[in-house]
Coordinates of C-alpha atoms and ligand atoms in Angstrom, one line a residue:
X280 CA 150.3 10.1 -98.5
X281 CA 153.1 8.5 -96.5
X282 CA 152.0 6.9 -93.2
X283 CA 154.5 7.3 -90.5
X284 CA 155.1 4.3 -88.3
X285 CA 155.2 5.3 -84.6
X286 CA 156.8 3.6 -81.6
X287 CA 155.6 5.1 -78.3
X288 CA 157.9 4.5 -75.3
X289 CA 156.2 5.4 -72.1
X290 CA 152.4 5.0 -71.7
X291 CA 152.0 7.2 -68.7
X292 CA 150.4 10.7 -68.2
X293 CA 152.0 12.4 -71.3
X294 CA 152.5 9.3 -73.5
X295 CA 148.7 8.7 -73.4
X296 CA 148.1 12.3 -74.4
X297 CA 150.4 11.9 -77.4
X298 CA 148.7 8.8 -78.7
X299 CA 145.2 10.0 -77.9
X300 CA 145.5 12.8 -80.4
X301 CA 147.3 11.1 -83.2
X302 CA 146.3 7.4 -83.4
X303 CA 143.4 8.1 -85.9
X304 CA 145.2 10.6 -88.2
X305 CA 145.6 9.7 -91.9
X306 CA 149.4 9.8 -91.9
X307 CA 150.0 8.0 -88.6
X308 CA 150.3 4.3 -88.0
X309 CA 150.9 3.1 -84.4
X310 CA 153.3 0.2 -84.8
X311 CA 153.9 -0.5 -81.1
X312 CA 153.5 1.0 -77.6
X313 CA 156.0 0.1 -74.8
X314 CA 156.0 0.5 -71.1
X315 CA 158.0 -1.2 -68.4
X316 CA 154.7 -1.8 -66.8
X317 CA 153.5 -4.3 -69.5
X318 CA 149.8 -4.2 -68.4
X319 CA 149.8 -0.4 -69.1
X320 CA 151.3 -1.1 -72.5
X321 CA 148.7 -3.7 -73.2
X322 CA 145.8 -1.5 -72.2
X323 CA 147.2 1.4 -74.3
X324 CA 147.6 -0.8 -77.3
X325 CA 144.1 -2.1 -77.1
X326 CA 142.6 1.3 -76.5
X327 CA 144.4 3.0 -79.4
X328 CA 144.7 0.1 -81.9
X329 CA 148.5 -0.3 -81.7
X330 CA 149.7 -3.3 -83.8
X331 CA 151.9 -4.5 -80.9
X332 CA 153.0 -3.8 -77.4
X333 CA 155.7 -4.8 -74.9
X334 CA 157.7 -4.0 -71.8
X335 CA 161.0 -3.6 -73.6
X336 CA 161.6 -1.0 -76.3
X337 CA 164.6 -3.0 -77.7
X338 CA 162.1 -5.4 -79.3
X339 CA 160.9 -2.6 -81.6
X340 CA 163.6 0.0 -81.8
X341 CA 165.1 -1.5 -85.0
X342 CA 161.7 -2.4 -86.6
X343 CA 161.8 -1.2 -90.2
X344 CA 158.1 -0.2 -89.9
X345 CA 159.0 2.4 -87.3
X346 CA 159.8 5.9 -88.6
X347 CA 159.3 8.0 -85.5
X348 CA 160.0 7.2 -81.9
X349 CA 158.0 9.2 -79.3
X350 CA 160.0 9.2 -76.0
X351 CA 157.6 9.8 -73.1
X352 CA 159.4 8.2 -70.2
X353 CA 161.1 9.7 -67.2
X354 CA 163.6 12.5 -67.8
X355 CA 166.7 10.5 -66.9
X356 CA 165.9 8.1 -69.7
X357 CA 165.6 10.7 -72.5
X358 CA 169.3 10.7 -73.5
X359 CA 169.8 6.9 -73.7
X360 CA 166.6 6.5 -75.6
X361 CA 167.5 9.3 -78.0
X362 CA 170.9 7.7 -78.5
X363 CA 169.4 4.3 -79.4
X364 CA 166.7 5.7 -81.6
X365 CA 169.2 7.7 -83.7
X366 CA 171.6 4.7 -83.8
X367 CA 168.7 2.8 -85.4
X368 CA 168.0 5.5 -87.9
X369 CA 164.7 6.7 -86.4
X370 CA 163.4 10.3 -86.2
X371 CA 162.4 11.3 -82.6
X372 CA 159.8 13.3 -80.8
X373 CA 161.1 13.6 -77.3
X374 CA 159.4 14.9 -74.2
X375 CA 160.9 17.8 -72.3
X376 CA 163.2 18.4 -70.5
X377 CA 166.0 17.0 -72.6
X378 CA 167.7 15.9 -69.4
X379 CA 167.8 16.4 -65.6
X380 CA 171.4 17.8 -65.5
X381 CA 173.7 19.9 -67.6
X382 CA 176.1 17.1 -68.8
X383 CA 173.3 14.9 -70.2
X384 CA 171.6 17.9 -71.7
X385 CA 174.8 18.9 -73.5
X386 CA 175.2 15.4 -74.9
X387 CA 171.6 15.4 -76.0
X388 CA 172.1 18.7 -77.8
X389 CA 175.3 17.6 -79.5
X390 CA 173.7 14.3 -80.6
X391 CA 170.8 16.2 -82.2
X392 CA 173.1 18.7 -83.9
X393 CA 175.2 15.9 -85.5
X394 CA 172.3 13.6 -86.4
X395 CA 171.0 13.2 -89.9
X396 CA 167.5 12.3 -88.6
X397 CA 165.1 14.9 -87.3
X398 CA 164.5 15.5 -83.6
X399 CA 161.8 17.7 -82.1
X400 CA 161.7 18.3 -78.4
X401 CA 158.1 18.6 -77.1
X402 CA 157.8 22.2 -75.9
X403 CA 154.1 22.0 -76.5
X404 CA 153.3 25.7 -76.0
X405 CA 155.0 26.5 -79.3
X406 CA 152.1 24.7 -80.9
X407 CA 149.4 26.3 -78.8
X408 CA 147.1 28.8 -80.6
X409 CA 146.7 31.1 -77.6
X410 CA 150.5 31.4 -77.0
X411 CA 150.9 32.1 -80.8
X412 CA 148.2 34.7 -80.6
X413 CA 149.9 36.5 -77.7
X414 CA 153.2 36.4 -79.5
X415 CA 151.6 38.1 -82.5
X416 CA 149.9 40.7 -80.3
X417 CA 153.3 41.5 -78.6
X418 CA 155.1 41.7 -81.9
X419 CA 152.3 44.1 -83.3
X420 CA 153.1 46.5 -80.4
X421 CA 149.7 46.0 -78.7
X422 CA 151.2 46.5 -75.2
X423 CA 154.2 48.6 -76.1
X424 CA 157.5 47.3 -75.0
X425 CA 157.3 44.1 -73.0
X426 CA 158.9 44.7 -69.5
X427 CA 157.6 42.0 -67.1
X428 CA 156.4 38.4 -67.4
X429 CA 154.6 36.9 -64.5
X430 CA 154.2 33.1 -64.8
X431 CA 153.0 30.6 -62.2
X432 CA 152.2 27.0 -62.9
X433 CA 151.8 25.3 -59.5
X434 CA 149.9 22.1 -58.9
X435 CA 147.9 20.8 -56.0
X436 CA 148.9 17.1 -56.5
X437 CA 146.7 14.2 -55.8
X438 CA 149.1 11.7 -57.4
X439 CA 152.2 12.4 -55.2
X440 CA 154.0 9.2 -56.2
X441 CA 154.0 10.3 -59.9
X442 CA 155.3 13.7 -59.0
X443 CA 157.9 12.2 -56.6
X444 CA 159.2 10.1 -59.5
X445 CA 159.6 13.3 -61.6
X446 CA 161.3 15.0 -58.7
X447 CA 163.8 12.1 -58.5
X448 CA 165.2 13.3 -61.9
X449 CA 165.0 17.0 -61.7
X450 CA 163.4 20.0 -60.0
X451 CA 160.1 21.8 -61.1
X452 CA 162.1 24.8 -62.3
X453 CA 163.8 22.5 -64.8
X454 CA 161.0 20.1 -65.5
X455 CA 158.3 22.7 -66.1
X456 CA 160.5 25.8 -66.4
X457 CA 161.8 24.7 -69.8
X458 CA 158.4 25.5 -71.3
X459 CA 158.2 29.0 -69.7
X460 CA 161.8 30.0 -70.0
X461 CA 161.4 29.2 -73.7
X462 CA 158.2 31.3 -73.8
X463 CA 160.1 34.2 -72.2
X464 CA 162.9 34.0 -74.8
X465 CA 160.4 33.4 -77.7
X466 CA 158.1 36.3 -76.8
X467 CA 161.0 38.8 -76.3
X468 CA 163.4 37.5 -78.9
X469 CA 166.0 38.1 -76.1
X470 CA 168.2 35.8 -74.0
X471 CA 168.0 35.1 -70.3
X472 CA 171.2 36.6 -68.9
X473 CA 170.7 36.4 -65.1
X474 CA 168.8 34.0 -62.8
X475 CA 168.1 33.7 -59.1
X476 CA 165.4 32.4 -56.8
X477 CA 164.2 30.5 -53.8
X478 CA 162.9 27.1 -53.1
X479 CA 161.8 24.8 -50.3
X480 CA 161.1 21.2 -49.6
X481 CA 157.4 21.1 -48.6
X482 CA 157.0 17.3 -48.4
X483 CA 159.3 15.5 -46.1
X484 CA 159.8 12.7 -48.5
X485 CA 160.4 14.9 -51.5
X486 CA 163.8 14.1 -53.2
X487 CA 164.5 17.9 -53.5
X488 CA 162.8 21.3 -53.2
X489 CA 159.3 20.8 -54.6
X490 CA 158.4 24.5 -54.4
X491 CA 160.5 26.9 -56.4
X492 CA 160.3 30.5 -57.5
X493 CA 162.8 31.6 -60.1
X494 CA 163.5 35.2 -61.2
X495 CA 165.1 36.0 -64.5
X496 CA 166.5 39.0 -66.3
X497 CA 166.7 39.1 -70.1
X498 CA 169.4 40.9 -72.1
X499 CA 166.8 43.4 -73.5
X500 CA 166.0 44.6 -70.0
X501 CA 162.8 42.6 -69.6
X502 CA 162.4 40.6 -66.4
X503 CA 160.2 37.7 -65.3
X504 CA 159.4 35.2 -62.6
X505 CA 158.4 31.6 -62.8
X506 CA 156.7 29.8 -59.9
X507 CA 156.3 26.1 -59.8
X508 CA 155.3 24.0 -56.9
X509 CA 154.0 20.4 -56.8
X510 CA 152.7 19.4 -53.4
X511 CA 149.8 17.8 -51.6
X512 CA 149.4 21.0 -49.6
X513 CA 149.8 23.8 -52.2
X514 CA 146.8 25.3 -54.0
X515 CA 147.0 25.2 -57.8
X516 CA 147.9 28.5 -59.3
X517 CA 148.0 29.5 -63.0
X518 CA 149.2 33.0 -63.8
X519 CA 150.2 34.1 -67.3
X520 CA 150.6 37.8 -67.5
X521 CA 152.7 39.9 -69.9
X522 CA 153.1 43.5 -69.0
X523 CA 154.3 46.3 -71.3
X524 CA 154.8 50.0 -71.4
X525 CA 151.3 50.5 -72.9
X526 CA 149.3 47.7 -71.4
X527 CA 149.2 44.1 -70.5
X528 CA 148.0 40.8 -71.8
X529 CA 146.5 38.1 -69.5
X530 CA 145.8 34.5 -70.5
X531 CA 143.0 32.6 -68.8
X532 CA 142.8 28.9 -70.0
X533 CA 139.3 27.8 -70.9
X534 CA 139.1 25.4 -67.9
X535 CA 139.8 28.3 -65.5
X536 CA 137.2 30.7 -66.9
X537 CA 134.2 31.7 -64.8
X538 CA 131.9 31.6 -67.8
X539 CA 131.8 30.9 -71.6
X540 CA 134.3 28.1 -71.5
X541 CA 132.8 26.9 -74.7
X542 CA 134.4 29.9 -76.4
X543 CA 137.9 28.6 -75.6
X544 CA 140.8 30.4 -73.9
X545 CA 140.3 34.0 -72.9
X546 CA 143.0 36.5 -73.8
X547 CA 142.4 39.9 -72.2
X548 CA 144.3 43.0 -73.4
X549 CA 144.4 46.1 -71.1
X550 CA 145.3 49.4 -72.8
X551 CA 146.7 52.0 -70.5
X552 CA 145.8 55.1 -72.6
X553 CA 142.0 54.6 -72.8
X554 CA 141.8 52.3 -69.7
X555 CA 139.9 49.8 -71.8
X556 CA 140.0 46.0 -72.1
X557 CA 139.8 44.2 -75.3
X558 CA 139.1 40.4 -75.1
X559 CA 139.7 37.6 -77.5
X560 CA 138.3 34.0 -77.4
X561 CA 140.8 31.5 -78.8
X562 CA 139.7 28.0 -79.7
X563 CA 142.9 26.4 -78.6
X564 CA 143.9 23.0 -77.6
X565 CA 146.2 23.3 -74.5
X566 CA 148.4 20.4 -75.7
X567 CA 148.0 20.1 -79.4
X568 CA 149.9 16.9 -79.8
X569 CA 148.9 16.5 -83.5
X570 CA 150.2 19.9 -84.5
X571 CA 153.4 19.0 -82.7
X572 CA 154.0 15.7 -84.5
X573 CA 153.0 17.3 -87.8
X574 CA 155.7 19.9 -87.2
X575 CA 158.2 17.0 -86.9
X576 CA 156.8 15.4 -90.1
X577 CA 157.2 18.8 -91.9
X578 CA 160.8 18.9 -90.7
X579 CA 161.3 15.4 -92.2
X580 CA 159.5 16.0 -95.5
X581 CA 160.5 19.7 -96.1
X582 CA 163.5 20.4 -94.0
X583 CA 161.7 23.1 -92.1
X584 CA 163.4 24.2 -88.8
X585 CA 162.0 22.8 -85.6
X586 CA 159.6 24.8 -83.4
X587 CA 161.5 25.4 -81.3
X588 CA 164.9 24.7 -82.8
X589 CA 167.4 22.6 -80.8
X590 CA 169.4 25.7 -80.1
X591 CA 166.3 27.4 -78.6
X592 CA 165.6 24.2 -76.6
X593 CA 169.1 24.0 -75.3
X594 CA 169.2 27.7 -74.4
X595 CA 166.0 27.5 -72.3
X596 CA 167.2 24.2 -70.7
X597 CA 170.6 25.7 -69.8
X598 CA 168.9 28.8 -68.2
X599 CA 166.7 26.5 -66.1
X600 CA 169.7 24.4 -65.0
X601 CA 171.4 27.7 -63.9
X602 CA 168.2 28.9 -62.1
X603 CA 168.1 25.6 -60.2
X604 CA 171.7 26.0 -59.2
X605 CA 171.1 29.6 -58.1
X606 CA 168.2 28.5 -56.0
X607 CA 170.2 25.7 -54.4
X608 CA 173.2 27.9 -53.7
X609 CA 171.1 31.0 -52.7
X610 CA 173.0 33.1 -55.2
X611 CA 172.6 35.1 -58.4
X612 CA 174.1 33.6 -61.6
X613 CA 174.9 35.5 -64.7
X614 CA 174.6 33.5 -67.9
Ligands
NAD913 N1 155.0 18.3 -72.3 C1 154.3 18.3 -71.2 O1 153.4 19.1 -71.0 C2 154.6 17.3 -70.1 C3 153.7 17.0 -69.1 C4 153.9 16.0 -68.2 C5 155.1 15.3 -68.3 N2 156.1 15.6 -69.2 C6 157.4 14.9 -69.3 O2 157.1 13.6 -69.8 C7 157.9 12.6 -69.1 C8 157.1 11.6 -68.5 O3 156.2 12.2 -67.5 P1 154.8 11.6 -67.1 O4 154.1 12.6 -66.3 O5 154.1 11.1 -68.3 O6 155.2 10.4 -66.2 P2 154.4 9.0 -65.9 O7 154.9 8.5 -64.6 O8 152.9 9.3 -65.9 O9 154.7 8.1 -67.1 C9 156.0 7.6 -67.5 C10 155.8 6.2 -68.0 O10 157.1 5.8 -68.5 C11 157.3 4.4 -68.2 N3 158.7 4.1 -68.3 C12 159.7 4.6 -67.5 N4 160.9 4.2 -68.0 C13 160.6 3.4 -69.1 C14 161.4 2.7 -70.0 N5 162.8 2.7 -69.9 N6 160.8 2.0 -71.0 C15 159.5 2.0 -71.1 N7 158.6 2.7 -70.3 C16 159.2 3.4 -69.3 C17 156.7 4.3 -66.8 O11 156.3 3.0 -66.4 C18 155.5 5.2 -66.9 O12 154.3 4.5 -67.2 C19 158.8 13.4 -68.1 O13 160.0 13.7 -68.7 C20 158.0 14.7 -67.9 O14 158.8 15.8 -67.6 C21 155.8 16.5 -70.2

């Protein structure tokens, strides 16, 4: 079995989650971990047995032992790091969003389209068992025709400085919305064709609106909303509800269940005709980082398409950029 040499760039919140789930796998070899904060890189290396660490990725980017670069740094750095990784012949697993603005996102997309190496963008819900189960239920007609998607993912933050740094690069509707706009297009097989919304700056020192509510229409007639707020004052809210002509599906993550968390996530299916609920317990990892990187390895070894493909990634990204613009201008934008 081939062992894939990994270079992790960015040992923060999400970089740590990547390495935590993959460092002990049979086909993974952690060559080096890098963070501009060298102490963080050193701690990560010693915790997960990386062969080396440093503050500058340039020391490792052309290392022949590195097959895959994981980019887990701030959004504005994703494009330059992708460019350098590809120029050095590396495959890439890059955190979302691909960029904080349209121009960089377009360049990212075009680079991936023309590259001979494989690139997977980390839209982690594509690898989540509960989301895959809901997609199968919808496809099987369990709730009739899907009409409305209600999605909220708001965080009561206790680490404002980290979220402020993310807000420097882009808004919550782009940063987090790329996951859920992708889910909306994935679940319906349709395209987002109209966006609008509202937003406000809740913290005085926030670089931009840190509470946003985007509304979308898809070209099959389905509609949805996506709420994302990151603030010291907001209460966390997690709503995942898919409403059809014959019923609805609601997802409750295991950590948010009142009881039986040990059973995993709870999917509840309400049927209009008999007014009954059916429930499913799904043993699902919220962020299945190993499934995600194995998808990239499958792309490398077998030429399988990405999940999602770069076209799907760009389509969801573009819709969030337009939603952000609509919120800022107070207008409705047709895509
Ligand atoms: N997929 C997900 O569910 C998910 C969740 C959270 C964050 N993210 C994305 O991951 C990215 C990072 O977010 P985070 O929450 O981990 O932030 P973070 O602040 O916790 O970590 C980022 C780390 O990158 C380091 N860094 C920045 N620039 C660097 C560079 N040029 N070279 C080396 N290290 C560098 C910082 O020092 C920091 O330690 C963002 O794009 C964010 O949108 C994705």
